[in-house]
Amino acid sequence: GNSVTQMEGPVTLSEEAFLTINCTYTATGYPSLFWYVQYPGEGLQLLLKATKADDKGSNKGFEATYRKETTSFHLEKGSVQVSDSAVYFCALYSGGGSNYKLTFGKGTLLTVNP
Amino acid sequence: GAGVSQSPSNKVTEKGKDVELRCDPISGHTALYWYRQSLGQGLEFLIYFQGNSAPDKSGLPSDRFSAERTGGSVSTLTIQRTQQEDSAVYLCASSLAPGYEQYFGPGTRLTVT
């Protein structure tokens, strides 16, 4: 079955530091890949997505590239801000038949200090 | 426009009681999904609706859990004879159609005492 493994946190960075959160996956077929973010006290929001190999998803300064050869979708940001403090979830959807569910990683808590 | 809404936002119930959780999807979205978020298990898929039918119920953890959707809109997740391990945040999401981007509601935090 499908699975997502992401680096365990928590991750603590200073403002303007470089961020990488690793995510690897196992899936049948050709999955679409997502990063969701959950800010404190709020619901899940889609941060970015990529639907085929070598696609790069980007939003709010965050980027992730769909690497089929390494089955990875690592999240990066060049300069984090305090407001980026949140829990980040990597997820995939492989579709086909009646399988439209998202499979999530366990989440990575990011804390950015001023 | 309005996003996905869920009610109640918090529910505390005694072990053994039944609970109903409600989800109002984004207007026009034909697909609706229920997930559960707990500390031990992370985010787990429960059930998916296309219109009023549920092609995928594979994530429902036991026969105490059931869900329905009426009028292709509102959905209710029912948990019978609640147990302490049912304590979690129950999330609803909707998408324009199956395979499209899923938009999540704020969740219902269920605590079983």
PDB file of C-alpha atoms in Angstrom:
ATOM      1  CA  GLY A   1       0.000   0.000   0.000  1.00  0.00           C
ATOM      2  CA  ASN A   2       0.880   3.663  -0.088  1.00  0.00           C
ATOM      3  CA  SER A   3       3.008   5.222   2.614  1.00  0.00           C
ATOM      4  CA  VAL A   4       4.768   8.514   3.354  1.00  0.00           C
ATOM      5  CA  THR A   5       7.793   8.943   5.582  1.00  0.00           C
ATOM      6  CA  GLN A   6       8.864  12.406   6.659  1.00  0.00           C
ATOM      7  CA  MET A   7      11.601  13.530   8.949  1.00  0.00           C
ATOM      8  CA  GLU A   8      10.573  13.611  12.545  1.00  0.00           C
ATOM      9  CA  GLY A   9      10.685  16.852  14.384  1.00  0.00           C
ATOM     10  CA  PRO A  10      10.559  19.015  16.117  1.00  0.00           C
ATOM     11  CA  VAL A  11      12.686  21.334  14.020  1.00  0.00           C
ATOM     12  CA  THR A  12      13.782  24.601  15.610  1.00  0.00           C
ATOM     13  CA  LEU A  13      15.390  27.321  13.500  1.00  0.00           C
ATOM     14  CA  SER A  14      16.308  30.952  13.826  1.00  0.00           C
ATOM     15  CA  GLU A  15      14.637  33.504  11.584  1.00  0.00           C
ATOM     16  CA  GLU A  16      16.187  33.678   8.082  1.00  0.00           C
ATOM     17  CA  ALA A  17      17.657  30.177   8.344  1.00  0.00           C
ATOM     18  CA  PHE A  18      17.354  27.630   5.518  1.00  0.00           C
ATOM     19  CA  LEU A  19      14.707  24.961   5.934  1.00  0.00           C
ATOM     20  CA  THR A  20      14.595  21.406   4.608  1.00  0.00           C
ATOM     21  CA  ILE A  21      12.000  18.850   5.652  1.00  0.00           C
ATOM     22  CA  ASN A  22      12.596  15.464   4.054  1.00  0.00           C
ATOM     23  CA  CYS A  23       9.778  13.375   2.645  1.00  0.00           C
ATOM     24  CA  THR A  24       9.947  10.019   0.856  1.00  0.00           C
ATOM     25  CA  TYR A  25       7.089   7.876  -0.357  1.00  0.00           C
ATOM     26  CA  THR A  26       6.028   4.431  -1.485  1.00  0.00           C
ATOM     27  CA  ALA A  27       3.127   4.226  -3.895  1.00  0.00           C
ATOM     28  CA  THR A  28       1.648   2.275  -6.750  1.00  0.00           C
ATOM     29  CA  GLY A  29       1.300   3.991 -10.073  1.00  0.00           C
ATOM     30  CA  TYR A  30       2.063   7.665 -10.483  1.00  0.00           C
ATOM     31  CA  PRO A  31       1.018   9.569  -7.376  1.00  0.00           C
ATOM     32  CA  SER A  32       0.401  13.261  -6.930  1.00  0.00           C
ATOM     33  CA  LEU A  33       2.373  14.747  -4.054  1.00  0.00           C
ATOM     34  CA  PHE A  34       1.403  17.485  -1.616  1.00  0.00           C
ATOM     35  CA  TRP A  35       2.617  19.502   1.314  1.00  0.00           C
ATOM     36  CA  TYR A  36      -0.049  20.644   3.766  1.00  0.00           C
ATOM     37  CA  VAL A  37       0.500  23.087   6.629  1.00  0.00           C
ATOM     38  CA  GLN A  38      -1.361  23.377   9.909  1.00  0.00           C
ATOM     39  CA  TYR A  39      -0.856  26.668  11.749  1.00  0.00           C
ATOM     40  CA  PRO A  40      -1.547  26.718  15.500  1.00  0.00           C
ATOM     41  CA  GLY A  41      -5.275  26.460  16.156  1.00  0.00           C
ATOM     42  CA  GLU A  42      -6.156  26.254  12.473  1.00  0.00           C
ATOM     43  CA  GLY A  43      -7.134  23.586   9.960  1.00  0.00           C
ATOM     44  CA  LEU A  44      -5.020  21.955   7.274  1.00  0.00           C
ATOM     45  CA  GLN A  45      -4.155  24.144   4.313  1.00  0.00           C
ATOM     46  CA  LEU A  46      -2.645  23.037   1.041  1.00  0.00           C
ATOM     47  CA  LEU A  47       0.799  24.626   0.741  1.00  0.00           C
ATOM     48  CA  LEU A  48       1.955  23.243  -2.611  1.00  0.00           C
ATOM     49  CA  LYS A  49       1.609  20.278  -4.911  1.00  0.00           C
ATOM     50  CA  ALA A  50       3.212  18.448  -7.825  1.00  0.00           C
ATOM     51  CA  THR A  51       1.405  15.993 -10.048  1.00  0.00           C
ATOM     52  CA  LYS A  52       4.155  14.417 -12.141  1.00  0.00           C
ATOM     53  CA  ALA A  53       7.837  13.625 -12.039  1.00  0.00           C
ATOM     54  CA  ASP A  54      10.224  16.603 -12.112  1.00  0.00           C
ATOM     55  CA  ASP A  55       7.410  19.076 -11.400  1.00  0.00           C
ATOM     56  CA  LYS A  56       8.256  21.739  -8.847  1.00  0.00           C
ATOM     57  CA  GLY A  57       5.535  23.009  -6.582  1.00  0.00           C
ATOM     58  CA  SER A  58       6.008  26.421  -4.995  1.00  0.00           C
ATOM     59  CA  ASN A  59       4.081  28.802  -2.753  1.00  0.00           C
ATOM     60  CA  LYS A  60       4.916  31.480  -0.156  1.00  0.00           C
ATOM     61  CA  GLY A  61       8.649  30.950  -0.727  1.00  0.00           C
ATOM     62  CA  PHE A  62       8.418  27.202  -0.155  1.00  0.00           C
ATOM     63  CA  GLU A  63       9.419  24.745  -2.884  1.00  0.00           C
ATOM     64  CA  ALA A  64       9.410  20.997  -3.408  1.00  0.00           C
ATOM     65  CA  THR A  65      10.430  18.957  -6.448  1.00  0.00           C
ATOM     66  CA  TYR A  66       8.867  15.613  -7.349  1.00  0.00           C
ATOM     67  CA  ARG A  67      11.798  13.194  -7.700  1.00  0.00           C
ATOM     68  CA  LYS A  68      10.596   9.864  -9.029  1.00  0.00           C
ATOM     69  CA  GLU A  69      14.068   8.312  -9.105  1.00  0.00           C
ATOM     70  CA  THR A  70      14.519   8.853  -5.366  1.00  0.00           C
ATOM     71  CA  THR A  71      10.769   8.752  -4.519  1.00  0.00           C
ATOM     72  CA  SER A  72      11.173  12.023  -2.662  1.00  0.00           C
ATOM     73  CA  PHE A  73       9.412  15.371  -2.290  1.00  0.00           C
ATOM     74  CA  HIS A  74      11.529  17.402   0.126  1.00  0.00           C
ATOM     75  CA  LEU A  75      10.217  20.767   1.301  1.00  0.00           C
ATOM     76  CA  GLU A  76      12.623  23.728   1.245  1.00  0.00           C
ATOM     77  CA  LYS A  77      12.568  27.421   2.039  1.00  0.00           C
ATOM     78  CA  GLY A  78      15.532  29.696   1.761  1.00  0.00           C
ATOM     79  CA  SER A  79      14.736  32.069   4.625  1.00  0.00           C
ATOM     80  CA  VAL A  80      12.138  31.136   7.221  1.00  0.00           C
ATOM     81  CA  GLN A  81      10.079  33.603   9.223  1.00  0.00           C
ATOM     82  CA  VAL A  82       8.523  33.373  12.659  1.00  0.00           C
ATOM     83  CA  SER A  83       5.143  33.175  10.935  1.00  0.00           C
ATOM     84  CA  ASP A  84       6.199  29.884   9.290  1.00  0.00           C
ATOM     85  CA  SER A  85       5.983  28.131  12.656  1.00  0.00           C
ATOM     86  CA  ALA A  86       3.499  25.313  12.092  1.00  0.00           C
ATOM     87  CA  VAL A  87       3.165  21.573  11.530  1.00  0.00           C
ATOM     88  CA  TYR A  88       3.980  20.445   7.988  1.00  0.00           C
ATOM     89  CA  PHE A  89       2.534  17.273   6.464  1.00  0.00           C
ATOM     90  CA  CYS A  90       3.706  15.507   3.330  1.00  0.00           C
ATOM     91  CA  ALA A  91       0.949  13.576   1.552  1.00  0.00           C
ATOM     92  CA  LEU A  92       0.233  11.631  -1.589  1.00  0.00           C
ATOM     93  CA  TYR A  93      -2.744  10.601  -3.637  1.00  0.00           C
ATOM     94  CA  SER A  94      -2.416   7.818  -6.153  1.00  0.00           C
ATOM     95  CA  GLY A  95      -5.953   7.673  -7.528  1.00  0.00           C
ATOM     96  CA  GLY A  96      -7.404   4.983  -9.685  1.00  0.00           C
ATOM     97  CA  GLY A  97     -10.562   2.997  -9.089  1.00  0.00           C
ATOM     98  CA  SER A  98     -12.233   4.344  -5.987  1.00  0.00           C
ATOM     99  CA  ASN A  99      -8.960   5.272  -4.302  1.00  0.00           C
ATOM    100  CA  TYR A 100      -9.058   9.032  -3.861  1.00  0.00           C
ATOM    101  CA  LYS A 101      -7.811   9.252  -0.313  1.00  0.00           C
ATOM    102  CA  LEU A 102      -4.769  11.206   0.787  1.00  0.00           C
ATOM    103  CA  THR A 103      -2.055   9.285   2.623  1.00  0.00           C
ATOM    104  CA  PHE A 104      -0.177  11.515   5.061  1.00  0.00           C
ATOM    105  CA  GLY A 105       3.176  11.460   6.794  1.00  0.00           C
ATOM    106  CA  LYS A 106       3.200  11.935  10.554  1.00  0.00           C
ATOM    107  CA  GLY A 107       3.955  15.642  10.394  1.00  0.00           C
ATOM    108  CA  THR A 108       6.935  17.792  11.318  1.00  0.00           C
ATOM    109  CA  LEU A 109       6.624  20.592  13.865  1.00  0.00           C
ATOM    110  CA  LEU A 110       8.633  23.655  12.858  1.00  0.00           C
ATOM    111  CA  THR A 111       9.368  26.412  15.342  1.00  0.00           C
ATOM    112  CA  VAL A 112      11.087  29.565  14.110  1.00  0.00           C
ATOM    113  CA  ASN A 113      12.581  31.835  16.752  1.00  0.00           C
ATOM    114  CA  PRO A 114      13.188  35.576  16.225  1.00  0.00           C
TER     115      PRO A 114
ATOM    116  CA  GLY B   1     -16.733  31.949  -0.652  1.00  0.00           C
ATOM    117  CA  ALA B   2     -17.441  29.831   2.388  1.00  0.00           C
ATOM    118  CA  GLY B   3     -15.072  27.018   3.162  1.00  0.00           C
ATOM    119  CA  VAL B   4     -15.752  23.611   4.659  1.00  0.00           C
ATOM    120  CA  SER B   5     -17.494  23.921   7.996  1.00  0.00           C
ATOM    121  CA  GLN B   6     -17.799  21.360  10.771  1.00  0.00           C
ATOM    122  CA  SER B   7     -19.850  21.183  13.912  1.00  0.00           C
ATOM    123  CA  PRO B   8     -19.489  21.008  16.774  1.00  0.00           C
ATOM    124  CA  SER B   9     -15.962  22.342  17.096  1.00  0.00           C
ATOM    125  CA  ASN B  10     -15.546  20.477  20.376  1.00  0.00           C
ATOM    126  CA  LYS B  11     -17.443  17.526  21.793  1.00  0.00           C
ATOM    127  CA  VAL B  12     -16.936  15.879  25.162  1.00  0.00           C
ATOM    128  CA  THR B  13     -18.869  12.664  25.701  1.00  0.00           C
ATOM    129  CA  GLU B  14     -18.959   9.809  28.134  1.00  0.00           C
ATOM    130  CA  LYS B  15     -17.725   6.390  27.181  1.00  0.00           C
ATOM    131  CA  GLY B  16     -20.539   4.328  25.698  1.00  0.00           C
ATOM    132  CA  LYS B  17     -22.563   7.257  24.352  1.00  0.00           C
ATOM    133  CA  ASP B  18     -23.243   7.853  20.642  1.00  0.00           C
ATOM    134  CA  VAL B  19     -22.038  11.011  18.899  1.00  0.00           C
ATOM    135  CA  GLU B  20     -22.782  12.674  15.570  1.00  0.00           C
ATOM    136  CA  LEU B  21     -20.326  14.940  13.798  1.00  0.00           C
ATOM    137  CA  ARG B  22     -21.450  17.164  10.959  1.00  0.00           C
ATOM    138  CA  CYS B  23     -19.673  18.429   7.850  1.00  0.00           C
ATOM    139  CA  ASP B  24     -20.854  21.068   5.392  1.00  0.00           C
ATOM    140  CA  PRO B  25     -18.699  20.925   2.269  1.00  0.00           C
ATOM    141  CA  ILE B  26     -17.943  23.761  -0.108  1.00  0.00           C
ATOM    142  CA  SER B  27     -20.968  24.378  -2.315  1.00  0.00           C
ATOM    143  CA  GLY B  28     -20.714  22.479  -5.588  1.00  0.00           C
ATOM    144  CA  HIS B  29     -18.093  20.013  -4.369  1.00  0.00           C
ATOM    145  CA  THR B  30     -19.186  16.501  -5.246  1.00  0.00           C
ATOM    146  CA  ALA B  31     -16.540  14.598  -3.298  1.00  0.00           C
ATOM    147  CA  LEU B  32     -16.346  14.564   0.494  1.00  0.00           C
ATOM    148  CA  TYR B  33     -13.797  12.874   2.751  1.00  0.00           C
ATOM    149  CA  TRP B  34     -13.500  12.143   6.472  1.00  0.00           C
ATOM    150  CA  TYR B  35     -10.130  11.821   8.197  1.00  0.00           C
ATOM    151  CA  ARG B  36      -9.085  11.385  11.812  1.00  0.00           C
ATOM    152  CA  GLN B  37      -6.080  13.055  13.444  1.00  0.00           C
ATOM    153  CA  SER B  38      -4.720  11.603  16.642  1.00  0.00           C
ATOM    154  CA  LEU B  39      -1.389  11.824  18.426  1.00  0.00           C
ATOM    155  CA  GLY B  40      -0.627   8.151  18.099  1.00  0.00           C
ATOM    156  CA  GLN B  41      -1.819   7.492  14.563  1.00  0.00           C
ATOM    157  CA  GLY B  42      -1.333  10.801  12.772  1.00  0.00           C
ATOM    158  CA  LEU B  43      -3.786  11.600   9.975  1.00  0.00           C
ATOM    159  CA  GLU B  44      -5.886   8.611   8.881  1.00  0.00           C
ATOM    160  CA  PHE B  45      -8.429   8.336   6.102  1.00  0.00           C
ATOM    161  CA  LEU B  46     -11.857   7.103   7.191  1.00  0.00           C
ATOM    162  CA  ILE B  47     -14.332   7.288   4.302  1.00  0.00           C
ATOM    163  CA  TYR B  48     -14.946   9.024   0.986  1.00  0.00           C
ATOM    164  CA  PHE B  49     -18.207  10.025  -0.689  1.00  0.00           C
ATOM    165  CA  GLN B  50     -18.909  10.725  -4.316  1.00  0.00           C
ATOM    166  CA  GLY B  51     -22.345  12.305  -4.315  1.00  0.00           C
ATOM    167  CA  ASN B  52     -24.365  10.362  -1.762  1.00  0.00           C
ATOM    168  CA  SER B  53     -22.568   7.049  -2.198  1.00  0.00           C
ATOM    169  CA  ALA B  54     -19.432   5.870  -0.429  1.00  0.00           C
ATOM    170  CA  PRO B  55     -17.161   3.958  -2.821  1.00  0.00           C
ATOM    171  CA  ASP B  56     -14.390   3.715  -0.236  1.00  0.00           C
ATOM    172  CA  LYS B  57     -15.128   2.934   3.408  1.00  0.00           C
ATOM    173  CA  SER B  58     -11.833   1.165   3.932  1.00  0.00           C
ATOM    174  CA  GLY B  59     -10.634   3.422   6.725  1.00  0.00           C
ATOM    175  CA  LEU B  60     -13.542   3.038   9.118  1.00  0.00           C
ATOM    176  CA  PRO B  61     -11.907   1.421  12.174  1.00  0.00           C
ATOM    177  CA  SER B  62     -14.879  -0.657  13.326  1.00  0.00           C
ATOM    178  CA  ASP B  63     -18.591  -1.209  12.751  1.00  0.00           C
ATOM    179  CA  ARG B  64     -19.265   1.385  15.463  1.00  0.00           C
ATOM    180  CA  PHE B  65     -18.393   4.012  12.872  1.00  0.00           C
ATOM    181  CA  SER B  66     -20.783   4.944  10.089  1.00  0.00           C
ATOM    182  CA  ALA B  67     -21.327   7.928   7.833  1.00  0.00           C
ATOM    183  CA  GLU B  68     -23.938   9.178   5.457  1.00  0.00           C
ATOM    184  CA  ARG B  69     -24.312  12.022   3.032  1.00  0.00           C
ATOM    185  CA  THR B  70     -27.610  13.442   1.909  1.00  0.00           C
ATOM    186  CA  GLY B  71     -28.545  15.664  -1.020  1.00  0.00           C
ATOM    187  CA  GLY B  72     -24.958  15.483  -2.231  1.00  0.00           C
ATOM    188  CA  SER B  73     -24.079  17.997   0.445  1.00  0.00           C
ATOM    189  CA  VAL B  74     -24.030  17.636   4.225  1.00  0.00           C
ATOM    190  CA  SER B  75     -22.414  14.567   5.748  1.00  0.00           C
ATOM    191  CA  THR B  76     -22.746  13.086   9.211  1.00  0.00           C
ATOM    192  CA  LEU B  77     -20.194  10.801  10.848  1.00  0.00           C
ATOM    193  CA  THR B  78     -21.727   8.733  13.644  1.00  0.00           C
ATOM    194  CA  ILE B  79     -19.764   6.893  16.305  1.00  0.00           C
ATOM    195  CA  GLN B  80     -21.784   4.479  18.405  1.00  0.00           C
ATOM    196  CA  ARG B  81     -20.826   3.314  21.904  1.00  0.00           C
ATOM    197  CA  THR B  82     -17.807   5.627  22.004  1.00  0.00           C
ATOM    198  CA  GLN B  83     -14.551   4.381  23.472  1.00  0.00           C
ATOM    199  CA  GLN B  84     -11.623   6.363  24.850  1.00  0.00           C
ATOM    200  CA  GLU B  85      -9.515   5.424  21.833  1.00  0.00           C
ATOM    201  CA  ASP B  86     -12.018   7.313  19.656  1.00  0.00           C
ATOM    202  CA  SER B  87     -10.720  10.582  21.126  1.00  0.00           C
ATOM    203  CA  ALA B  88      -9.209  12.521  18.230  1.00  0.00           C
ATOM    204  CA  VAL B  89      -9.785  15.446  15.888  1.00  0.00           C
ATOM    205  CA  TYR B  90     -12.146  14.451  13.093  1.00  0.00           C
ATOM    206  CA  LEU B  91     -11.466  16.342   9.870  1.00  0.00           C
ATOM    207  CA  CYS B  92     -13.714  16.704   6.870  1.00  0.00           C
ATOM    208  CA  ALA B  93     -12.527  17.719   3.415  1.00  0.00           C
ATOM    209  CA  SER B  94     -14.248  18.300   0.112  1.00  0.00           C
ATOM    210  CA  SER B  95     -13.133  18.559  -3.501  1.00  0.00           C
ATOM    211  CA  LEU B  96     -14.765  19.657  -6.713  1.00  0.00           C
ATOM    212  CA  ALA B  97     -14.607  16.069  -7.945  1.00  0.00           C
ATOM    213  CA  PRO B  98     -12.627  12.951  -7.034  1.00  0.00           C
ATOM    214  CA  GLY B  99      -8.937  13.545  -7.582  1.00  0.00           C
ATOM    215  CA  TYR B 100      -9.168  17.323  -7.331  1.00  0.00           C
ATOM    216  CA  GLU B 101      -7.566  19.379  -4.570  1.00  0.00           C
ATOM    217  CA  GLN B 102      -9.031  18.655  -1.143  1.00  0.00           C
ATOM    218  CA  TYR B 103     -10.027  21.553   1.110  1.00  0.00           C
ATOM    219  CA  PHE B 104     -10.186  20.836   4.825  1.00  0.00           C
ATOM    220  CA  GLY B 105     -12.504  22.057   7.527  1.00  0.00           C
ATOM    221  CA  PRO B 106     -11.340  23.155  10.987  1.00  0.00           C
ATOM    222  CA  GLY B 107     -12.171  19.788  12.548  1.00  0.00           C
ATOM    223  CA  THR B 108     -14.196  18.524  15.493  1.00  0.00           C
ATOM    224  CA  ARG B 109     -12.195  17.684  18.602  1.00  0.00           C
ATOM    225  CA  LEU B 110     -13.828  14.649  20.251  1.00  0.00           C
ATOM    226  CA  THR B 111     -12.938  13.746  23.813  1.00  0.00           C
ATOM    227  CA  VAL B 112     -14.329  10.549  25.303  1.00  0.00           C
ATOM    228  CA  THR B 113     -14.157  10.466  29.099  1.00  0.00           C
TER     229      THR B 113
END
